[in-house]
Short mmCIF file of C-alpha atoms in Angstrom, two decimals:
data_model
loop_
_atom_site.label_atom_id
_atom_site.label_comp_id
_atom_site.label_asym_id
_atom_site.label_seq_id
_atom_site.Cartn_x
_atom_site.Cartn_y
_atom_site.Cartn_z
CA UNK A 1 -22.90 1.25 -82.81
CA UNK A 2 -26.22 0.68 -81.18
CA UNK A 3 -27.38 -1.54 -84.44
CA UNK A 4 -23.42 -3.33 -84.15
CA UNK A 5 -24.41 -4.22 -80.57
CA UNK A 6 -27.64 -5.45 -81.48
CA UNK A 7 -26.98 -7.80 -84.13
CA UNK A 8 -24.08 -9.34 -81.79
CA UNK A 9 -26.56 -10.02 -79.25
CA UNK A 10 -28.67 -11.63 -81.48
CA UNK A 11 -26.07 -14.38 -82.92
CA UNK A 12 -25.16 -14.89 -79.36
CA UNK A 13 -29.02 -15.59 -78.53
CA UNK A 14 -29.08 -17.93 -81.29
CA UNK A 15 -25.47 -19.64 -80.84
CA UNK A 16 -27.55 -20.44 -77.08
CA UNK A 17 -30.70 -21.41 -78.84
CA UNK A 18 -28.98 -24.30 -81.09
CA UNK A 19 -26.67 -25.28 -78.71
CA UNK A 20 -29.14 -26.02 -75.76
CA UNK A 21 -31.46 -27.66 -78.51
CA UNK A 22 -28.07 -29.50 -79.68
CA UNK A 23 -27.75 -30.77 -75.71
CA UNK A 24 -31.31 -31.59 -75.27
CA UNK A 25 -31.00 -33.77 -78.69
CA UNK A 26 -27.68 -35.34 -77.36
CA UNK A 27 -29.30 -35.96 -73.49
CA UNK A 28 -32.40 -37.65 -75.48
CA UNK A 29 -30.43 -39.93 -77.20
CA UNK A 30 -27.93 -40.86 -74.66
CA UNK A 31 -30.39 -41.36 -71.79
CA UNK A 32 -33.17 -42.86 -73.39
CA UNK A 33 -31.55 -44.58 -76.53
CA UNK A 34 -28.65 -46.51 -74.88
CA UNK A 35 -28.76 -48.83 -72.45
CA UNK A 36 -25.88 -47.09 -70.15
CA UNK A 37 -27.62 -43.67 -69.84
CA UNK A 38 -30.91 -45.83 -68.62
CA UNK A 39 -29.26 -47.22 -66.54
CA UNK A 40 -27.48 -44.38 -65.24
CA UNK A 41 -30.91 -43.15 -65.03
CA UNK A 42 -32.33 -45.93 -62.87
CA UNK A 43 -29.41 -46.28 -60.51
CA UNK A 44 -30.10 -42.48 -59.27
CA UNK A 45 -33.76 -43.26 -58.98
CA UNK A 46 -33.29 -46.33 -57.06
CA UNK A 47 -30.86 -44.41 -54.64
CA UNK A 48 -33.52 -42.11 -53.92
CA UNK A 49 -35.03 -44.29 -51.38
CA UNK A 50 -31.70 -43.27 -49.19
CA UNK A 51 -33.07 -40.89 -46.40
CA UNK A 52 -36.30 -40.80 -48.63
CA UNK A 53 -38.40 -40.37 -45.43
CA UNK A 54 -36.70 -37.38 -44.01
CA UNK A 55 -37.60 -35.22 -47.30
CA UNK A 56 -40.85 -36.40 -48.05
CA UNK A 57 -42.54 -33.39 -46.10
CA UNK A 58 -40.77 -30.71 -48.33
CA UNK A 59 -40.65 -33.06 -51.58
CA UNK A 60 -44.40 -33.08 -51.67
CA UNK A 61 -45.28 -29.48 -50.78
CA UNK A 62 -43.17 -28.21 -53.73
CA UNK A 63 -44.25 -30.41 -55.86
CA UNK A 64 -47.89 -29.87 -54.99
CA UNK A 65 -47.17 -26.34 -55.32
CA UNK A 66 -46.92 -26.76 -59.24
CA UNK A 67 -50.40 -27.36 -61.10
CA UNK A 68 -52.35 -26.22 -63.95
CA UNK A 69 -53.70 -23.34 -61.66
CA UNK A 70 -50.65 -22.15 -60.10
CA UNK A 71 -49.10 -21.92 -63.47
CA UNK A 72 -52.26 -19.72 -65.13
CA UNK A 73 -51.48 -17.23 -61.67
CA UNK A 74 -47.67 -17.19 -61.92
CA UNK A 75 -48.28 -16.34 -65.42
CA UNK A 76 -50.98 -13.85 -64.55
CA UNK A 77 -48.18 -12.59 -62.07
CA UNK A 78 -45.48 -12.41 -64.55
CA UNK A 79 -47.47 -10.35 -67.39
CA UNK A 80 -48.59 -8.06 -64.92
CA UNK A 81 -44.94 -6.97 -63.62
CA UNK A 82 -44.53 -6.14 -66.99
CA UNK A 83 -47.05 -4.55 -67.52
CA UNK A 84 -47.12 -2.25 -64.56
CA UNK A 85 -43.70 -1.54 -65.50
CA UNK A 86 -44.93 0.02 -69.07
CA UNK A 87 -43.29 -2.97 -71.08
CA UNK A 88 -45.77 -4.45 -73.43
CA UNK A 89 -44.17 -6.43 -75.60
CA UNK A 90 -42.07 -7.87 -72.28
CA UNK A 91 -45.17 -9.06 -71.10
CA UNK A 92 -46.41 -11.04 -74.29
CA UNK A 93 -43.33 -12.33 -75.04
CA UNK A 94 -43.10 -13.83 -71.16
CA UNK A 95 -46.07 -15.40 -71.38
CA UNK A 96 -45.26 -16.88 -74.87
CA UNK A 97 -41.65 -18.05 -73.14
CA UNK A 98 -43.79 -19.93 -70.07
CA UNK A 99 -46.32 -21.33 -72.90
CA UNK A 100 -44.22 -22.59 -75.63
CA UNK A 101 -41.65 -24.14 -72.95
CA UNK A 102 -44.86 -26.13 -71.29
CA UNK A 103 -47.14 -27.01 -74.28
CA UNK A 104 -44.04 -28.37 -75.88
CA UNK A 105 -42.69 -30.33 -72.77
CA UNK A 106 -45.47 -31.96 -73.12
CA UNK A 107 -45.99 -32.57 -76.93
CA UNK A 108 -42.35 -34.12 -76.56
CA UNK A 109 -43.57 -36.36 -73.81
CA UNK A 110 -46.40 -37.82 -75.49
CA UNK A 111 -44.50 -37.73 -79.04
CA UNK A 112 -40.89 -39.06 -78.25
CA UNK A 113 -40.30 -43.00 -77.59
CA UNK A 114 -38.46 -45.02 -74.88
CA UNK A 115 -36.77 -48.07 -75.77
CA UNK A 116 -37.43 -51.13 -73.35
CA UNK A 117 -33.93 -52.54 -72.82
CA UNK A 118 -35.02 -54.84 -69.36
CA UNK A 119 -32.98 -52.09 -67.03
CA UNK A 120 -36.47 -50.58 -65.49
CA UNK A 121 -38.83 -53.07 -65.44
CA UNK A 122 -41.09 -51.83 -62.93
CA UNK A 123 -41.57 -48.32 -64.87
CA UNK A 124 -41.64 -49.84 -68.15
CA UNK A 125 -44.84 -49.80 -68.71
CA UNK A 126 -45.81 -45.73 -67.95
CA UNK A 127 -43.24 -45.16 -71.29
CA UNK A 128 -41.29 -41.39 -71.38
CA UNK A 129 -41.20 -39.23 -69.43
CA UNK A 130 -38.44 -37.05 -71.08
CA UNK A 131 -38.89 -33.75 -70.46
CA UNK A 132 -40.32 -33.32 -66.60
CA UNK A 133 -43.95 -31.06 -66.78
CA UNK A 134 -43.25 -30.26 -63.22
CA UNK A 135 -39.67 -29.46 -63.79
CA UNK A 136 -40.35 -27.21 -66.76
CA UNK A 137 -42.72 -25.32 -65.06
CA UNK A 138 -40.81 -24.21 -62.38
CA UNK A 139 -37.92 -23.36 -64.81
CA UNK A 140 -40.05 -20.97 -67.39
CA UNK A 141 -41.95 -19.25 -64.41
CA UNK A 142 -38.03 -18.38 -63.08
CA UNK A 143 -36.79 -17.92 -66.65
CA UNK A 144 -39.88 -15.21 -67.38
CA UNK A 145 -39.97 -13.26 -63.67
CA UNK A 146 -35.55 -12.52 -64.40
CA UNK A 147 -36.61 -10.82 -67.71
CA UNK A 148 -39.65 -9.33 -66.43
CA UNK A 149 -38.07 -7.80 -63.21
CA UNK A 150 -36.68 -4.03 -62.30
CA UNK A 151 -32.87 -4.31 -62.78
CA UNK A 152 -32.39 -3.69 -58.82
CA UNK A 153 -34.55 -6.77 -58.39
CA UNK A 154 -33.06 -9.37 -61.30
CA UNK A 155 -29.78 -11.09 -59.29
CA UNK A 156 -32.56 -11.77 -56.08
CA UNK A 157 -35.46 -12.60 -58.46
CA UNK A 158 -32.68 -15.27 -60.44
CA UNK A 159 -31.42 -16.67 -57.23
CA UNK A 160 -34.32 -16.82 -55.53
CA UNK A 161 -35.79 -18.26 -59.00
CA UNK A 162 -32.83 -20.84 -59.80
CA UNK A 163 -33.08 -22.48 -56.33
CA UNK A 164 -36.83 -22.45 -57.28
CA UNK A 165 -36.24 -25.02 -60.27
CA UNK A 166 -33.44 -26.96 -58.88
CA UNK A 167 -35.89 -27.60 -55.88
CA UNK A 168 -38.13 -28.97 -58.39
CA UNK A 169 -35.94 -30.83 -60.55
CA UNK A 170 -34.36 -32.34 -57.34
CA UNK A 171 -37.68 -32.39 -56.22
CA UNK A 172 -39.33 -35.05 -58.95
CA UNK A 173 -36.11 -37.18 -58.28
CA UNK A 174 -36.69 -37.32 -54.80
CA UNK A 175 -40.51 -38.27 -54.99
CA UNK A 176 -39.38 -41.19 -57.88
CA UNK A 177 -41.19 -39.12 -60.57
CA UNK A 178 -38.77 -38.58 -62.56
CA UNK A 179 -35.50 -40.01 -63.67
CA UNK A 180 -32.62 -37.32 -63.65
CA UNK A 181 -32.20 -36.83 -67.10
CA UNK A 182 -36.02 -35.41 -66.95
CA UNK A 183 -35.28 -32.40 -65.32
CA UNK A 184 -32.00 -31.52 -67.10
CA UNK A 185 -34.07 -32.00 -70.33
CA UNK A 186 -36.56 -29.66 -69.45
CA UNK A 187 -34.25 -27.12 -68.50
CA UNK A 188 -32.25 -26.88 -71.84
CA UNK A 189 -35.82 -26.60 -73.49
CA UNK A 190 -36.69 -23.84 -71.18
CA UNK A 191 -33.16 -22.06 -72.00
CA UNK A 192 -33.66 -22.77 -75.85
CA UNK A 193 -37.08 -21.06 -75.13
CA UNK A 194 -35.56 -18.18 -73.55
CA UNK A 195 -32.89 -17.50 -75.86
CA UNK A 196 -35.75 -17.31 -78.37
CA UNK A 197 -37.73 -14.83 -76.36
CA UNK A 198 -34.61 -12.71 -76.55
CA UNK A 199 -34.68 -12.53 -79.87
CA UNK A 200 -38.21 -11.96 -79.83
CA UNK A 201 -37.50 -8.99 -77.32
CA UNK A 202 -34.69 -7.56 -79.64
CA UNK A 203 -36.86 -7.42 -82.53
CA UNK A 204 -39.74 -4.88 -80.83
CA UNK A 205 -36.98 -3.16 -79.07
CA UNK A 206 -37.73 0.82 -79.14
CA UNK A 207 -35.75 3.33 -80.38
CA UNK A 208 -35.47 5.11 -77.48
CA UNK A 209 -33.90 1.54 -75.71
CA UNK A 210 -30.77 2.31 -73.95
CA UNK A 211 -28.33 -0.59 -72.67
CA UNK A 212 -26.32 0.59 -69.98
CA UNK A 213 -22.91 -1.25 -69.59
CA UNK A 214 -23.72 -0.53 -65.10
CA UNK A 215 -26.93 -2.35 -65.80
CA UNK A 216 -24.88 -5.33 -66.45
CA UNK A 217 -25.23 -8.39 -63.76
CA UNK A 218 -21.53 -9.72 -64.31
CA UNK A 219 -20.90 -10.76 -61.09
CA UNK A 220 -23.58 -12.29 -59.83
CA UNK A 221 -23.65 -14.18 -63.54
CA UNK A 222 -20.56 -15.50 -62.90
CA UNK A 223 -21.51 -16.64 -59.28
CA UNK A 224 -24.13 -18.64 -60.91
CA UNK A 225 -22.59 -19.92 -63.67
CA UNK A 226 -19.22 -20.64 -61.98
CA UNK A 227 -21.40 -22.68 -59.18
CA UNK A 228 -23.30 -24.64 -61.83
CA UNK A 229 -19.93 -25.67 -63.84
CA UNK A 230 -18.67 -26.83 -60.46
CA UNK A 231 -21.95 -28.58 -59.60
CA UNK A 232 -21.84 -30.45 -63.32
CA UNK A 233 -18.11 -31.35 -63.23
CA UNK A 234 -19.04 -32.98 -59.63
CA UNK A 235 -21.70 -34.98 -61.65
CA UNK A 236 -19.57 -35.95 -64.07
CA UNK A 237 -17.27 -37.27 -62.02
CA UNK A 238 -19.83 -39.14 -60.13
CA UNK A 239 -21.46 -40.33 -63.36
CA UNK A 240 -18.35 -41.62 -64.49
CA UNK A 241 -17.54 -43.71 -61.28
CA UNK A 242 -20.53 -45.37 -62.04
CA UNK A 243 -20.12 -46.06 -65.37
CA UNK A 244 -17.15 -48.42 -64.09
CA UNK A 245 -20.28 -50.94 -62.36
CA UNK A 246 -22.64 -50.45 -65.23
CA UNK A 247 -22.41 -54.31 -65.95
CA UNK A 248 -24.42 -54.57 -62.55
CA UNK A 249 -27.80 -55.10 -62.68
CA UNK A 250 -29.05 -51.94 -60.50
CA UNK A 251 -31.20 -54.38 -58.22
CA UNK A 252 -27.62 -55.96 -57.23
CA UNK A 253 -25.64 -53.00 -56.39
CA UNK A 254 -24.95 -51.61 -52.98
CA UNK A 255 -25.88 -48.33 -50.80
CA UNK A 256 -22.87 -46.48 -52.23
CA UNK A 257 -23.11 -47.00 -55.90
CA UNK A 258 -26.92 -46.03 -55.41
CA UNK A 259 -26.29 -42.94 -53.31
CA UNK A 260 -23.27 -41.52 -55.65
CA UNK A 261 -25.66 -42.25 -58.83
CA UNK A 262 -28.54 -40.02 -57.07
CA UNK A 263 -26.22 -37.02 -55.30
CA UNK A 264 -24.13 -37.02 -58.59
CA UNK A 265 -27.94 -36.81 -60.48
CA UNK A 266 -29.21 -34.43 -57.81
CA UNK A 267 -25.76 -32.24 -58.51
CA UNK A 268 -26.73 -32.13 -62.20
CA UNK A 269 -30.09 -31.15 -62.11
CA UNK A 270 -28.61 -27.87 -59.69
CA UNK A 271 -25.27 -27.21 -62.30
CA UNK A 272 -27.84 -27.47 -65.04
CA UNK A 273 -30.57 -24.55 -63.76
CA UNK A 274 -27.57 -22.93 -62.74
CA UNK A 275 -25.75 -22.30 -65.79
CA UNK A 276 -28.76 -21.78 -67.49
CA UNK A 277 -30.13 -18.85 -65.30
CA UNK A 278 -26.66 -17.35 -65.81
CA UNK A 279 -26.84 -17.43 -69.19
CA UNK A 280 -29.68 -15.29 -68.76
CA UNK A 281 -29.36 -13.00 -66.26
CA UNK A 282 -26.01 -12.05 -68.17
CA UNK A 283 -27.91 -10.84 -71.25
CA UNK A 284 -30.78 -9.06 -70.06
CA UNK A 285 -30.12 -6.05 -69.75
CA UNK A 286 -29.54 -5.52 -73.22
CA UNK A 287 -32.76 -7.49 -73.54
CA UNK A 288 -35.05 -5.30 -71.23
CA UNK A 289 -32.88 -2.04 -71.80
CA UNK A 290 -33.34 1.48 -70.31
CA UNK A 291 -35.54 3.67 -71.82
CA UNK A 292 -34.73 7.58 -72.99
CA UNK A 293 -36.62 10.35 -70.89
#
């Protein structure tokens, strides 16, 4: 039975593996290979100028908040939890989740092309910037501290850690960084990522690993993921308003147009996180199981 269980969990971790590497691979092409998804792209990063000033404050101490160091000590953070909590193999396999996710944000950065079709001029010249650094940072150190948690501390730590990112990703839009499609990129990568760390976990699970059917975080999985559908049918629906005044040029178009194209962006980059948090927090406690005696 216990074997039965396993092996189920594992073709559901890779069903989520090569379908978020499926989405990122469909987002890629769409945004950055067509002209309508850059400019989709451009008209949510022009409206971000809308009530720009009033966020600036909060915009730049989050994204501040992310470097080089503060990764290496959320890391540091992350193993040790594990650690401290006896789990070995939790703790490598974290800190391989938070440094394959990064190193190959940015490989993919530097490696994938953008296509100048005259819609963004002005940021023509810096090239990709499919997937977000910033963004995937933020998203891996959340992804890592829900598997790395105590069970009575995993729905808190994957709130708490989902608003995180979506700060972030909102974040990067907000400051101009970033186009929308950044963030959502970086966030299926960091979910493909997981879903491989799962498997990773499964793999070095003891014998002595007991899943608990109470250890289960249904409902607050379904809060989460019920939220982020929501959040990504409202961005669809704005997306697809837009789509109507695509023949535009973006320079042209007025305040409402600009400010549907970033909220609808904005909403997402949230539904996005969202659903992908949920994804995980609904499968980890067969990931980090119990333990006999």
């Amino acid at each position: 039975m216990r074997e039965t269980a396993r092996g189920w969990t594992a073709v559901w971790l890779v069903v989520l593996a090569l379908v978020q590497t499926a989405a990122f691979l469909v987002l890629w092409r769409l945004a950055v290979h067509t002209r309508l998804g850059q400019w989709l792209d451009t008209v949510a990063l022009t409206g971000n100028q809308i009530g720009q000033d009033r966020v600036d404050g909060p915009v730049d101490t989050i994204l501040n908040a992310m470097s080089a160091v503060s990764l290496l000590a959320a890391t540091a953070v992350i193993g040790f939890i594990a650690l401290i909590r006896g789990r070995k193999a939790l703790a490598v396999t974290a800190t391989l989740l938070i440094a394959g996710a990064n190193v190959s944000t940015q490989a993919l950065k530097y490696f994938l092309a953008r296509p100048d079709f005259g819609i963004d001029p002005e940021r023509a010249a810096a090239g990709n910037s499919l997937p977000s650094g910033h963004t995937t940072v933020a998203a891996s150190v959340a992804v890592a501290l829900i598997l790395v948690l105590p069970r009575k501390l995993r729905v808190a730590g994957a709130f708490l850690g989902a608003g995180y990112a979506a700060a972030a990703g909102v974040a990067t839009l907000s400051a101009g960084w970033h186009r929308p499609s950044d963030a959502v990129a970086a966030y299926l990568l960091v979910g493909a990522w997981a879903a491989v760390a799962g498997l990773v976990l499964l793999v070095f699970q003891r014998e002595r690993a007991v899943v608990e059917p109470g250890d289960a975080h249904r409902v607050a999985a379904a809060v989460l993921g019920v939220g982020g559908a929501l959040a990504l049918l409202g961005s669809a629906l704005a997306l697809s308003w837009l789509v109507d005044r695509s023949t535009v040029a973006v320079e042209e178009l007025g305040r409402r147009p600009l400010l549907v194209g970033y909220a609808g962006s904005a909403a997402g980059i949230v539904g996005t996180i969202a659903v992908v948090a949920a994804l995980v927090l609904a499968v980890v406690h067969r990931l980090v199981p119990r333990w006999k005696g």
